[in-house]
Coordinates of C-alpha atoms in Angstrom, one line a residue:
X1 CA 150.3 -45.5 72.3
X2 CA 152.8 -45.6 75.2
X3 CA 153.1 -41.8 75.4
X4 CA 149.3 -41.3 75.6
X5 CA 147.7 -40.9 79.0
X6 CA 144.9 -43.2 79.8
X7 CA 141.5 -41.7 80.1
X8 CA 141.4 -41.9 83.9
X9 CA 144.6 -39.8 84.0
X10 CA 143.0 -36.9 82.1
X11 CA 141.7 -34.1 84.4
X12 CA 137.9 -33.8 84.5
X13 CA 137.9 -30.3 82.9
X14 CA 139.3 -31.7 79.7
X15 CA 136.6 -34.4 79.4
X16 CA 133.0 -33.9 78.1
X17 CA 130.2 -34.0 80.7
X18 CA 128.4 -37.2 79.8
X19 CA 126.6 -37.1 83.2
X20 CA 124.6 -34.1 81.9
X21 CA 122.8 -36.6 79.7
X22 CA 122.6 -39.6 82.0
X23 CA 124.2 -39.7 85.5
X24 CA 125.2 -43.4 85.0
X25 CA 125.0 -46.2 82.4
X26 CA 122.3 -47.7 84.6
X27 CA 120.2 -44.5 84.2
X28 CA 120.7 -44.8 80.4
X29 CA 119.6 -48.5 80.5
X30 CA 116.5 -47.6 82.4
X31 CA 115.5 -45.0 79.9
X32 CA 116.4 -47.3 77.0
X33 CA 114.0 -50.0 78.3
X34 CA 111.2 -47.5 78.8
X35 CA 111.6 -46.2 75.2
X36 CA 111.9 -49.7 73.8
X37 CA 108.6 -50.6 75.5
X38 CA 106.9 -47.6 74.0
X39 CA 108.2 -48.4 70.5
X40 CA 107.2 -52.0 70.7
X41 CA 103.7 -51.0 71.8
X42 CA 103.6 -48.8 68.6
X43 CA 103.2 -45.2 69.7
X44 CA 101.7 -44.4 66.3
X45 CA 98.9 -47.0 66.2
X46 CA 96.2 -44.4 67.0
X47 CA 97.4 -42.1 64.2
X48 CA 98.0 -44.6 61.4
X49 CA 95.0 -44.4 59.1
X50 CA 93.5 -41.4 61.0
X51 CA 95.4 -38.4 59.7
X52 CA 92.4 -37.4 57.7
X53 CA 90.4 -36.8 60.9
X54 CA 91.4 -33.2 61.5
X55 CA 94.1 -30.8 62.7
X56 CA 93.8 -32.0 66.3
X57 CA 94.8 -35.5 65.5
X58 CA 97.7 -34.3 63.3
X59 CA 98.9 -32.0 66.1
X60 CA 98.8 -35.0 68.5
X61 CA 100.9 -37.0 66.1
X62 CA 103.5 -34.2 65.9
X63 CA 103.7 -34.0 69.7
X64 CA 104.1 -37.7 70.2
X65 CA 106.8 -38.0 67.5
X66 CA 108.6 -35.0 69.0
X67 CA 108.5 -36.3 72.6
X68 CA 109.8 -39.8 71.7
X69 CA 112.3 -38.4 69.2
X70 CA 113.8 -36.1 71.9
X71 CA 114.2 -39.0 74.3
X72 CA 115.7 -41.2 71.6
X73 CA 118.0 -38.5 70.6
X74 CA 119.5 -38.2 74.2
X75 CA 120.0 -42.0 74.3
X76 CA 121.7 -41.9 70.9
X77 CA 124.1 -39.0 71.8
X78 CA 125.1 -40.6 75.0
X79 CA 125.9 -44.0 73.4
X80 CA 127.6 -42.3 70.4
X81 CA 130.0 -40.2 72.5
X82 CA 130.8 -43.1 74.9
X83 CA 131.5 -45.4 72.0
X84 CA 133.9 -42.8 70.4
X85 CA 135.7 -41.9 73.6
X86 CA 137.0 -45.6 73.7
X87 CA 136.4 -47.6 70.6
X88 CA 138.0 -50.7 72.3
X89 CA 135.2 -51.1 74.9
X90 CA 132.7 -53.6 73.6
X91 CA 130.1 -52.5 76.1
X92 CA 129.9 -49.0 74.6
X93 CA 129.9 -50.4 71.0
X94 CA 127.0 -52.7 72.0
X95 CA 125.2 -49.8 73.6
X96 CA 125.5 -47.8 70.4
X97 CA 124.4 -50.8 68.2
X98 CA 121.3 -51.3 70.4
X99 CA 120.2 -47.7 70.2
X100 CA 120.8 -47.7 66.4
X101 CA 118.5 -50.7 66.1
X102 CA 115.9 -49.1 68.3
X103 CA 116.1 -45.9 66.2
X104 CA 115.6 -48.0 63.0
X105 CA 112.5 -49.7 64.6
X106 CA 111.1 -46.3 65.6
X107 CA 111.6 -45.0 62.1
X108 CA 109.9 -48.0 60.6
X109 CA 106.8 -47.5 62.9
X110 CA 106.8 -43.8 61.9
X111 CA 107.3 -44.5 58.1
X112 CA 103.5 -44.4 57.5
X113 CA 103.3 -40.7 58.1
X114 CA 104.5 -38.9 55.0
X115 CA 102.8 -41.3 52.4
X116 CA 99.6 -41.1 54.4
X117 CA 99.7 -37.4 54.8
X118 CA 100.4 -36.8 51.2
X119 CA 97.6 -39.1 50.0
X120 CA 95.1 -36.6 51.5
X121 CA 93.2 -34.3 49.1
X122 CA 95.0 -31.1 48.2
X123 CA 92.3 -28.9 49.7
X124 CA 92.5 -30.8 53.0
X125 CA 96.3 -30.4 53.1
X126 CA 95.9 -26.7 52.4
X127 CA 93.5 -26.4 55.3
X128 CA 96.0 -28.1 57.6
X129 CA 98.8 -25.6 56.5
X130 CA 96.6 -22.6 57.4
X131 CA 94.9 -24.0 60.5
X132 CA 95.7 -22.0 63.6
X133 CA 96.2 -25.1 65.7
X134 CA 99.0 -26.2 63.4
X135 CA 100.6 -22.7 63.1
X136 CA 103.9 -23.9 64.7
X137 CA 104.1 -26.7 62.1
X138 CA 103.2 -24.6 59.0
X139 CA 106.7 -24.6 57.5
X140 CA 107.1 -28.4 58.3
X141 CA 103.8 -29.1 56.5
X142 CA 104.7 -26.8 53.6
X143 CA 108.0 -28.6 53.1
X144 CA 106.3 -32.0 53.2
X145 CA 103.6 -31.0 50.8
X146 CA 106.2 -29.9 48.2
X147 CA 106.9 -33.6 47.8
X148 CA 103.3 -34.5 46.8
X149 CA 103.8 -34.4 43.0
X150 CA 106.8 -36.7 43.4
X151 CA 105.3 -39.3 45.7
X152 CA 104.1 -42.4 43.8
X153 CA 101.4 -45.0 44.6
X154 CA 101.9 -47.1 47.8
X155 CA 102.8 -50.1 45.7
X156 CA 105.4 -48.2 43.7
X157 CA 106.9 -46.6 46.8
X158 CA 107.1 -49.9 48.5
X159 CA 108.9 -51.4 45.5
X160 CA 111.3 -48.5 45.3
X161 CA 112.1 -48.8 49.0
X162 CA 112.9 -52.5 48.5
X163 CA 115.3 -51.6 45.7
X164 CA 117.1 -48.9 47.7
X165 CA 120.2 -51.1 48.4
X166 CA 120.3 -52.3 44.8
X167 CA 120.1 -48.7 43.4
X168 CA 123.0 -47.6 45.6
X169 CA 125.1 -50.7 44.9
X170 CA 127.6 -48.9 42.6
X171 CA 128.9 -46.7 45.4
X172 CA 129.1 -49.7 47.8
X173 CA 131.0 -51.8 45.3
X174 CA 133.3 -48.8 44.5
X175 CA 134.0 -48.4 48.3
X176 CA 134.8 -52.1 48.8
X177 CA 137.0 -52.2 45.7
X178 CA 139.1 -49.1 46.5
X179 CA 139.3 -49.5 50.3
X180 CA 139.5 -53.2 50.7
X181 CA 140.9 -54.7 47.5
X182 CA 143.2 -52.1 46.0
X183 CA 146.9 -52.5 46.9
X184 CA 149.2 -49.7 45.8
X185 CA 152.6 -51.2 46.6
X186 CA 155.7 -49.5 47.7
X187 CA 158.8 -47.7 46.3
X188 CA 162.2 -46.6 47.5
X189 CA 163.9 -43.2 47.1
X190 CA 167.3 -42.5 48.5
X191 CA 167.3 -45.7 50.4
X192 CA 164.0 -45.0 52.2
X193 CA 161.0 -47.2 51.5
X194 CA 157.6 -45.6 51.1
X195 CA 154.5 -47.8 51.5
X196 CA 151.6 -46.3 49.4
X197 CA 148.0 -46.5 50.7
X198 CA 145.0 -44.4 49.9
X199 CA 145.2 -42.8 53.3
X200 CA 148.9 -41.9 53.0
X201 CA 148.7 -40.4 49.5
X202 CA 147.8 -37.0 50.8
X203 CA 150.8 -36.9 53.1
X204 CA 153.1 -38.2 50.3
X205 CA 151.9 -35.5 47.9
X206 CA 153.0 -32.9 50.3
X207 CA 156.6 -34.2 50.3
X208 CA 159.2 -31.7 49.1
X209 CA 161.0 -34.4 47.1
X210 CA 159.3 -34.4 43.7
X211 CA 160.3 -38.0 43.0
X212 CA 158.5 -39.1 46.1
X213 CA 155.4 -37.3 45.0
X214 CA 155.5 -38.5 41.5
X215 CA 156.1 -42.2 42.4
X216 CA 153.3 -42.1 45.0
X217 CA 151.0 -40.6 42.5
X218 CA 151.9 -43.1 39.8
X219 CA 151.4 -46.1 42.1
X220 CA 147.9 -45.1 43.1
X221 CA 146.7 -44.0 39.7
X222 CA 148.1 -47.0 38.0
X223 CA 146.0 -49.2 40.3
X224 CA 142.9 -47.2 39.3
X225 CA 143.8 -47.4 35.6
X226 CA 144.4 -51.1 35.8
X227 CA 140.7 -51.4 36.8
X228 CA 139.5 -48.6 34.5
X229 CA 136.7 -50.6 32.8
X230 CA 135.2 -51.8 36.0
X231 CA 135.3 -48.3 37.6
X232 CA 133.9 -46.7 34.4
X233 CA 131.0 -49.1 34.5
X234 CA 130.3 -48.5 38.1
X235 CA 130.1 -44.8 37.7
X236 CA 128.1 -45.0 34.5
X237 CA 125.6 -47.3 36.2
X238 CA 125.4 -44.9 39.2
X239 CA 124.6 -42.0 36.8
X240 CA 122.0 -44.1 34.9
X241 CA 120.3 -45.0 38.3
X242 CA 120.1 -41.2 39.2
X243 CA 118.6 -40.3 35.8
X244 CA 116.1 -43.1 35.8
X245 CA 115.0 -42.4 39.4
X246 CA 114.5 -38.7 38.5
X247 CA 112.2 -39.7 35.6
X248 CA 110.3 -42.1 37.8
X249 CA 109.8 -39.3 40.4
X250 CA 108.7 -36.9 37.7
X251 CA 111.7 -34.5 37.9
X252 CA 113.1 -33.0 34.7
X253 CA 116.7 -33.8 35.5
X254 CA 118.7 -35.8 38.1
X255 CA 120.2 -32.5 39.3
X256 CA 116.7 -31.0 40.0
X257 CA 115.8 -34.1 42.0
X258 CA 119.0 -33.9 44.1
X259 CA 118.6 -30.2 44.9
X260 CA 114.8 -30.5 45.6
X261 CA 115.2 -31.9 49.2
X262 CA 116.8 -28.6 50.4
X263 CA 114.5 -26.5 48.2
X264 CA 117.5 -25.2 46.2
X265 CA 116.7 -24.0 42.7
X266 CA 119.1 -25.0 39.9
X267 CA 119.9 -21.3 39.5
X268 CA 122.1 -21.6 42.6
X269 CA 124.1 -24.4 41.0
X270 CA 124.4 -22.3 37.8
X271 CA 125.4 -19.2 39.7
X272 CA 128.2 -21.1 41.4
X273 CA 129.6 -22.3 38.2
X274 CA 129.3 -18.9 36.5
X275 CA 130.8 -17.1 39.4
X276 CA 133.8 -19.5 39.5
X277 CA 134.3 -19.5 35.7
X278 CA 134.1 -15.7 35.6
X279 CA 136.9 -15.5 38.2
X280 CA 139.1 -18.4 37.1
X281 CA 142.0 -16.0 36.5
X282 CA 142.8 -15.9 40.3
X283 CA 143.3 -19.7 40.3
X284 CA 145.4 -19.6 37.1
X285 CA 147.7 -17.0 38.8
X286 CA 148.0 -19.2 41.8
X287 CA 149.0 -22.2 39.7
X288 CA 151.5 -20.0 37.8
X289 CA 153.0 -18.8 41.1
X290 CA 153.3 -22.4 42.2
X291 CA 155.1 -23.3 38.9
X292 CA 157.6 -20.4 39.4
X293 CA 158.3 -21.1 43.1
X294 CA 158.8 -24.8 42.5
X295 CA 160.9 -24.1 39.3
X296 CA 158.8 -26.4 37.1
X297 CA 158.1 -26.4 33.4
X298 CA 154.5 -27.2 34.2
X299 CA 152.6 -28.0 37.4
X300 CA 151.4 -31.6 37.5
X301 CA 148.6 -33.1 39.6
X302 CA 151.2 -34.4 42.1
X303 CA 152.7 -30.8 42.5
X304 CA 149.4 -29.2 43.6
X305 CA 149.7 -29.9 47.3
X306 CA 153.3 -29.4 48.3
X307 CA 153.6 -26.3 50.6
X308 CA 155.2 -23.2 49.0
X309 CA 156.2 -21.9 52.4
X310 CA 156.7 -23.6 55.8
X311 CA 157.3 -21.9 59.1
X312 CA 157.1 -23.6 62.5
X313 CA 154.5 -22.0 64.8
X314 CA 154.4 -21.9 68.5
X315 CA 153.0 -24.8 70.4
X316 CA 149.8 -23.9 72.2
X317 CA 148.5 -25.5 75.4
X318 CA 144.7 -26.0 75.3
X319 CA 144.2 -22.9 77.4
X320 CA 146.4 -20.9 75.1
X321 CA 144.7 -22.3 72.0
X322 CA 141.3 -21.6 73.4
X323 CA 142.3 -18.0 74.3
X324 CA 143.5 -17.5 70.7
X325 CA 140.1 -18.7 69.4
X326 CA 138.4 -16.3 71.8
X327 CA 140.5 -13.4 70.6
X328 CA 140.0 -14.4 66.9
X329 CA 136.2 -14.4 67.3
X330 CA 136.0 -11.2 69.4
X331 CA 134.3 -9.5 66.5
X332 CA 131.2 -11.7 66.9
X333 CA 130.3 -9.9 70.2
X334 CA 129.7 -10.6 73.8
X335 CA 127.0 -13.2 73.4
X336 CA 129.3 -15.4 71.3
X337 CA 132.1 -15.0 73.8
X338 CA 129.7 -16.2 76.5
X339 CA 128.9 -19.3 74.4
X340 CA 132.6 -20.0 74.1
X341 CA 133.1 -19.6 77.8
X342 CA 130.1 -21.9 78.4
X343 CA 131.8 -24.6 76.1
X344 CA 134.6 -24.8 78.6
X345 CA 132.8 -24.2 81.8
X346 CA 130.0 -26.7 81.0
X347 CA 132.5 -29.2 79.6
X348 CA 131.3 -29.5 76.0
X349 CA 134.7 -30.5 74.8
X350 CA 136.6 -33.8 75.1
X351 CA 140.1 -32.4 74.5
X352 CA 143.0 -34.9 74.4
X353 CA 143.8 -38.1 72.5
X354 CA 143.7 -41.2 74.7
X355 CA 144.1 -44.9 73.8
X356 CA 141.2 -46.2 71.8
X357 CA 139.6 -42.7 71.2
X358 CA 138.2 -42.1 67.8
X359 CA 140.5 -40.1 65.5
X360 CA 139.6 -36.7 64.0
X361 CA 137.1 -34.2 65.4
X362 CA 133.4 -33.4 65.3
X363 CA 130.6 -31.5 67.0
X364 CA 127.3 -33.3 67.9
X365 CA 124.2 -32.6 69.9
X366 CA 120.8 -31.1 69.4
X367 CA 118.3 -28.8 71.0
X368 CA 117.6 -31.1 74.0
X369 CA 121.3 -31.6 74.9
X370 CA 124.4 -29.4 75.1
X371 CA 126.7 -29.6 72.1
X372 CA 129.5 -32.2 72.5
X373 CA 132.9 -31.7 70.7
X374 CA 135.4 -34.4 70.1
X375 CA 139.0 -33.3 69.6
X376 CA 142.4 -35.0 69.6
X377 CA 144.2 -31.8 70.5
X378 CA 147.9 -31.8 69.6
X379 CA 148.9 -28.3 70.6
X380 CA 149.8 -27.1 67.0
X381 CA 148.0 -24.4 64.9
X382 CA 146.0 -27.0 63.0
X383 CA 144.5 -28.2 66.4
X384 CA 143.6 -24.6 67.3
X385 CA 142.0 -24.1 63.9
X386 CA 140.1 -27.4 64.4
X387 CA 138.9 -26.1 67.8
X388 CA 137.5 -22.9 66.2
X389 CA 135.9 -25.0 63.4
X390 CA 134.1 -27.4 65.7
X391 CA 133.0 -24.6 68.1
X392 CA 131.4 -22.9 65.1
X393 CA 129.2 -25.9 64.6
X394 CA 128.5 -26.0 68.3
X395 CA 127.5 -22.4 68.5
X396 CA 125.2 -22.8 65.5
X397 CA 123.6 -25.8 67.2
X398 CA 123.3 -24.0 70.5
X399 CA 121.9 -20.7 69.2
X400 CA 119.4 -22.5 66.8
X401 CA 118.3 -24.8 69.6
X402 CA 117.9 -22.0 72.1
X403 CA 116.0 -19.8 69.7
X404 CA 113.8 -22.0 67.5
X405 CA 111.0 -24.5 68.3
X406 CA 112.3 -28.1 68.3
X407 CA 111.0 -28.8 64.8
X408 CA 113.1 -25.9 63.5
X409 CA 116.2 -26.2 65.6
X410 CA 118.3 -28.2 63.1
X411 CA 119.9 -26.8 60.0
X412 CA 120.4 -28.3 56.5
X413 CA 123.6 -29.6 55.0
X414 CA 123.5 -26.7 52.6
X415 CA 124.2 -24.4 55.6
X416 CA 126.1 -26.6 57.9
X417 CA 129.7 -25.7 57.0
X418 CA 129.2 -21.9 57.0
X419 CA 129.5 -21.4 60.8
X420 CA 132.6 -23.5 61.1
X421 CA 134.3 -21.9 58.1
X422 CA 133.5 -18.3 59.4
X423 CA 135.3 -19.2 62.6
X424 CA 138.4 -20.6 60.8
X425 CA 138.5 -17.5 58.6
X426 CA 138.2 -15.0 61.5
X427 CA 140.9 -17.0 63.4
X428 CA 143.4 -17.0 60.6
X429 CA 142.8 -13.3 59.9
X430 CA 143.4 -12.5 63.6
X431 CA 146.6 -14.5 63.5
X432 CA 147.7 -12.7 60.3
X433 CA 147.0 -9.4 62.1
X434 CA 149.4 -10.5 64.9
X435 CA 152.1 -11.9 62.5
X436 CA 154.7 -9.7 60.9
X437 CA 157.3 -12.3 60.0
X438 CA 157.1 -12.8 56.2
X439 CA 157.7 -16.6 56.3
X440 CA 155.0 -17.1 58.9
X441 CA 152.5 -15.0 57.0
X442 CA 153.4 -16.8 53.7
X443 CA 152.8 -20.1 55.4
X444 CA 149.4 -19.1 56.8
X445 CA 148.3 -17.6 53.4
X446 CA 149.6 -20.6 51.5
X447 CA 147.5 -22.9 53.7
X448 CA 144.5 -20.7 53.3
X449 CA 144.8 -20.6 49.5
X450 CA 145.1 -24.3 49.3
X451 CA 142.0 -24.8 51.5
X452 CA 140.0 -22.2 49.5
X453 CA 141.1 -23.6 46.2
X454 CA 140.4 -27.2 47.1
X455 CA 136.9 -26.2 48.3
X456 CA 135.7 -23.5 45.9
X457 CA 137.5 -24.1 42.6
X458 CA 138.0 -27.9 42.9
X459 CA 134.5 -28.7 44.2
X460 CA 132.9 -26.5 41.6
X461 CA 134.9 -28.3 38.9
X462 CA 133.5 -31.6 40.4
X463 CA 130.0 -30.1 40.3
X464 CA 130.4 -29.2 36.6
X465 CA 131.7 -32.7 35.8
X466 CA 128.7 -34.3 37.5
X467 CA 126.4 -32.1 35.6
X468 CA 128.0 -32.9 32.3
X469 CA 128.1 -36.7 33.0
X470 CA 124.4 -36.8 33.9
X471 CA 123.5 -34.6 30.9
X472 CA 125.1 -37.1 28.5
X473 CA 122.9 -39.9 29.9
X474 CA 119.8 -37.7 29.9
X475 CA 120.4 -37.1 26.2
X476 CA 120.5 -40.9 25.6
X477 CA 124.3 -41.3 25.1
X478 CA 126.6 -43.7 26.8
X479 CA 129.4 -43.1 29.3
X480 CA 132.7 -44.9 29.2
X481 CA 135.9 -44.6 31.2
X482 CA 137.5 -42.9 28.2
X483 CA 134.7 -40.5 27.5
X484 CA 134.6 -39.5 31.2
X485 CA 138.3 -39.0 31.3
X486 CA 138.1 -36.8 28.2
X487 CA 135.3 -34.8 29.8
X488 CA 137.3 -34.4 33.1
X489 CA 140.5 -33.5 31.3
X490 CA 138.8 -30.6 29.5
X491 CA 137.5 -29.2 32.8
X492 CA 140.9 -29.8 34.5
X493 CA 142.7 -27.8 31.8
X494 CA 140.3 -24.9 32.0
X495 CA 140.3 -24.8 35.8
X496 CA 144.1 -24.8 36.1
X497 CA 145.3 -22.8 33.2
X498 CA 148.4 -22.9 31.0
X499 CA 150.9 -23.4 33.8
X500 CA 149.3 -26.9 34.4
X501 CA 149.8 -30.0 32.3
X502 CA 147.7 -33.2 32.1
X503 CA 148.8 -36.8 31.7
X504 CA 146.9 -40.0 31.3
X505 CA 146.8 -40.5 35.0
X506 CA 145.5 -37.1 35.9
X507 CA 142.7 -37.3 33.4
X508 CA 141.4 -40.3 35.4
X509 CA 141.3 -38.4 38.7
X510 CA 137.5 -38.5 38.6
X511 CA 137.7 -42.2 39.1
X512 CA 139.0 -41.8 42.7
X513 CA 136.3 -39.5 44.0
X514 CA 133.8 -41.4 46.2
X515 CA 131.5 -38.3 46.5
X516 CA 130.5 -38.8 42.8
X517 CA 128.4 -41.7 44.0
X518 CA 126.3 -39.3 46.0
X519 CA 125.3 -37.1 43.0
X520 CA 125.1 -33.3 43.2
X521 CA 126.3 -33.1 46.8
X522 CA 129.8 -31.5 46.5
X523 CA 128.6 -28.1 45.2
X524 CA 127.5 -27.4 48.8
X525 CA 131.1 -27.3 49.9
X526 CA 131.8 -24.5 47.4
X527 CA 128.6 -22.5 48.2
X528 CA 129.2 -22.9 51.9
X529 CA 132.8 -21.7 51.7
X530 CA 131.8 -18.8 49.5
X531 CA 129.1 -17.7 51.9
X532 CA 131.4 -18.0 54.9
X533 CA 134.2 -15.9 53.3
X534 CA 131.7 -13.1 52.5
X535 CA 130.2 -13.3 56.0
X536 CA 133.7 -13.1 57.6
X537 CA 134.8 -10.3 55.3
X538 CA 131.7 -8.3 56.2
X539 CA 132.1 -8.9 59.9
X540 CA 135.8 -7.8 59.7
X541 CA 135.0 -4.6 57.7
X542 CA 131.5 -3.6 59.0
X543 CA 131.8 -4.7 62.7
X544 CA 128.8 -5.1 64.9
X545 CA 126.0 -4.6 62.3
X546 CA 127.4 -7.4 60.2
X547 CA 128.0 -9.6 63.2
X548 CA 124.4 -9.2 64.4
X549 CA 123.1 -10.2 60.9
X550 CA 125.4 -13.2 61.0
X551 CA 124.2 -14.2 64.5
X552 CA 120.6 -13.9 63.2
X553 CA 121.6 -16.5 60.6
X554 CA 122.9 -18.9 63.3
X555 CA 119.7 -18.5 65.3
X556 CA 117.5 -19.2 62.3
X557 CA 117.9 -23.0 62.2
X558 CA 115.4 -24.4 59.7
X559 CA 112.6 -21.9 60.4
X560 CA 112.6 -21.3 56.6
X561 CA 114.2 -22.8 53.5
X562 CA 118.0 -22.5 53.4
X563 CA 118.1 -19.8 50.7
X564 CA 115.5 -17.7 52.6
X565 CA 117.6 -18.0 55.8
X566 CA 120.7 -16.7 53.9
X567 CA 118.7 -14.0 52.2
X568 CA 117.5 -12.7 55.5
X569 CA 121.2 -12.5 56.6
X570 CA 122.0 -10.5 53.4
X571 CA 123.3 -13.2 51.0
X572 CA 121.6 -14.1 47.7
X573 CA 123.1 -17.4 46.6
X574 CA 121.3 -17.2 43.2
X575 CA 123.6 -14.2 42.4
X576 CA 127.1 -15.1 41.1
X577 CA 128.3 -11.9 42.9
X578 CA 128.6 -13.9 46.2
X579 CA 131.1 -16.2 44.6
X580 CA 132.8 -13.3 42.9
X581 CA 133.2 -11.5 46.3
X582 CA 134.7 -14.7 47.8
X583 CA 137.1 -15.2 44.9
X584 CA 138.2 -11.6 45.0
X585 CA 139.4 -12.3 48.5
X586 CA 141.2 -15.4 47.0
X587 CA 142.9 -13.1 44.4
X588 CA 144.0 -10.7 47.1
X589 CA 145.6 -13.5 49.0
X590 CA 147.5 -14.6 45.8
X591 CA 148.8 -11.1 45.5
X592 CA 150.1 -11.0 49.0
X593 CA 151.6 -14.5 48.9
X594 CA 153.5 -13.6 45.7
X595 CA 154.9 -10.5 47.4
X596 CA 155.8 -12.3 50.6
X597 CA 157.6 -15.1 48.7
X598 CA 159.9 -12.6 47.1
X599 CA 161.0 -11.5 50.6
X600 CA 161.7 -15.0 52.0
X601 CA 163.6 -16.4 49.0

């Protein structure tokens, strides 16, 4: 901490402009009190029980909810970014806690809306959808009305709401068990002690000393295997809860229920798995290349993450890193360049690490604010890539907010990572264009392949595992730790090929994945990455016409369902060819890496 500058020592241009939201904390406090008074007086009292009275009343409800939601949103963003810029300051943490509680109270007062609306007769709802007064809310209403067959009686909905925490308890217990209770111990190699934690495992698995990797792996997985029966029961109960809730809500499968909220047909899930399985050979070749380069009989799970090539890159000042991002994204055109310039000029970005600042990086904001980007910029290439990533989210938020009506200015999780990944891909391609040194190129391509493989191949394998596990329960059979490990091992072997070897520990890898307690979520990482690779490839090869289609996607927000938004931009995610195109690029990178590694050995 001693080498970090305090926040008041950081130049203003490197700090985000909180004053654009509220000039002072006192101004925030004044607005907070005004909104609190409105919420306490119940802004929805005149609408509760009156939605049947006609389109005018419904329009008034929308306008009231939107106005208060916008004001609450500004309060939340301000408190959120202040709390993150210095997590040590109790005043900011209290500010964030207060607005979270007020937001929850607002949501509770507003909770009547969907059940009451969907209790109306079908012909009245259809009339609302097609009423000219509600034209700007047509898609909102259409999306809400889709839920009608799956909304139960008031009494049942109230009972299910009261059981929400209980139904999600498996994931909560898993988190407490693995994050708070598990201790993985330590080991010594060549006189150096290594303390093993969940957070350090990723770094230890990148160590060039195989014994270090192996022992770190064994320490963590032995802890999980020691608790195998408890973890097996937790996940089995989580799957059973998903299946039973799907039946209660009148869905044919748990997968259908999970995809329903984003209006994603199960054919998209199927297309992803088919596209990946049809192109598994590229992954097998990469694992075989890894086996050869590391001189192994077989690649083990603890050999998958060690770099095959390492070159030191230049250090970049923030200005140099930002300039590199600008150059890398030049193909997106002048409007996008203006947005990047605006991000610096209008101080969207909080650049440097300071004592107490939250770690990591993110982009936040919505249509009524500018985007706000948190960085902990270190001057290395990873920091530059992170800058490009977060500015992708920011540009998406900015363009959708500027183009769409407020109710359509957000975008779904299914689409969220596309914009950030397109930026990362364009940036690395630009750097490769500038880089002739074989070792530097090999390092960049190795990193890119590991990222793509971890996102497309690995997350699709996870998606297939989830599907298989839920199918077992839907067919009336039981899940155990052993049956889950056998199921996972079969997939692991297929996805990695003959150069890879399993052991008892690696078959239990599924038991470490917290995302499995949020069923049928991870497939979106793979679809998003696939879409981003295809977009970036088209922009690179086709130039302005492809860039304009892509910018149209960024402007679309949620004006339509996610698949329709992508279709308009030229991508059909129900067609396995999108994944095939993405993995063809993966295969080309494997070819080049293999050739480069022969030059640097």
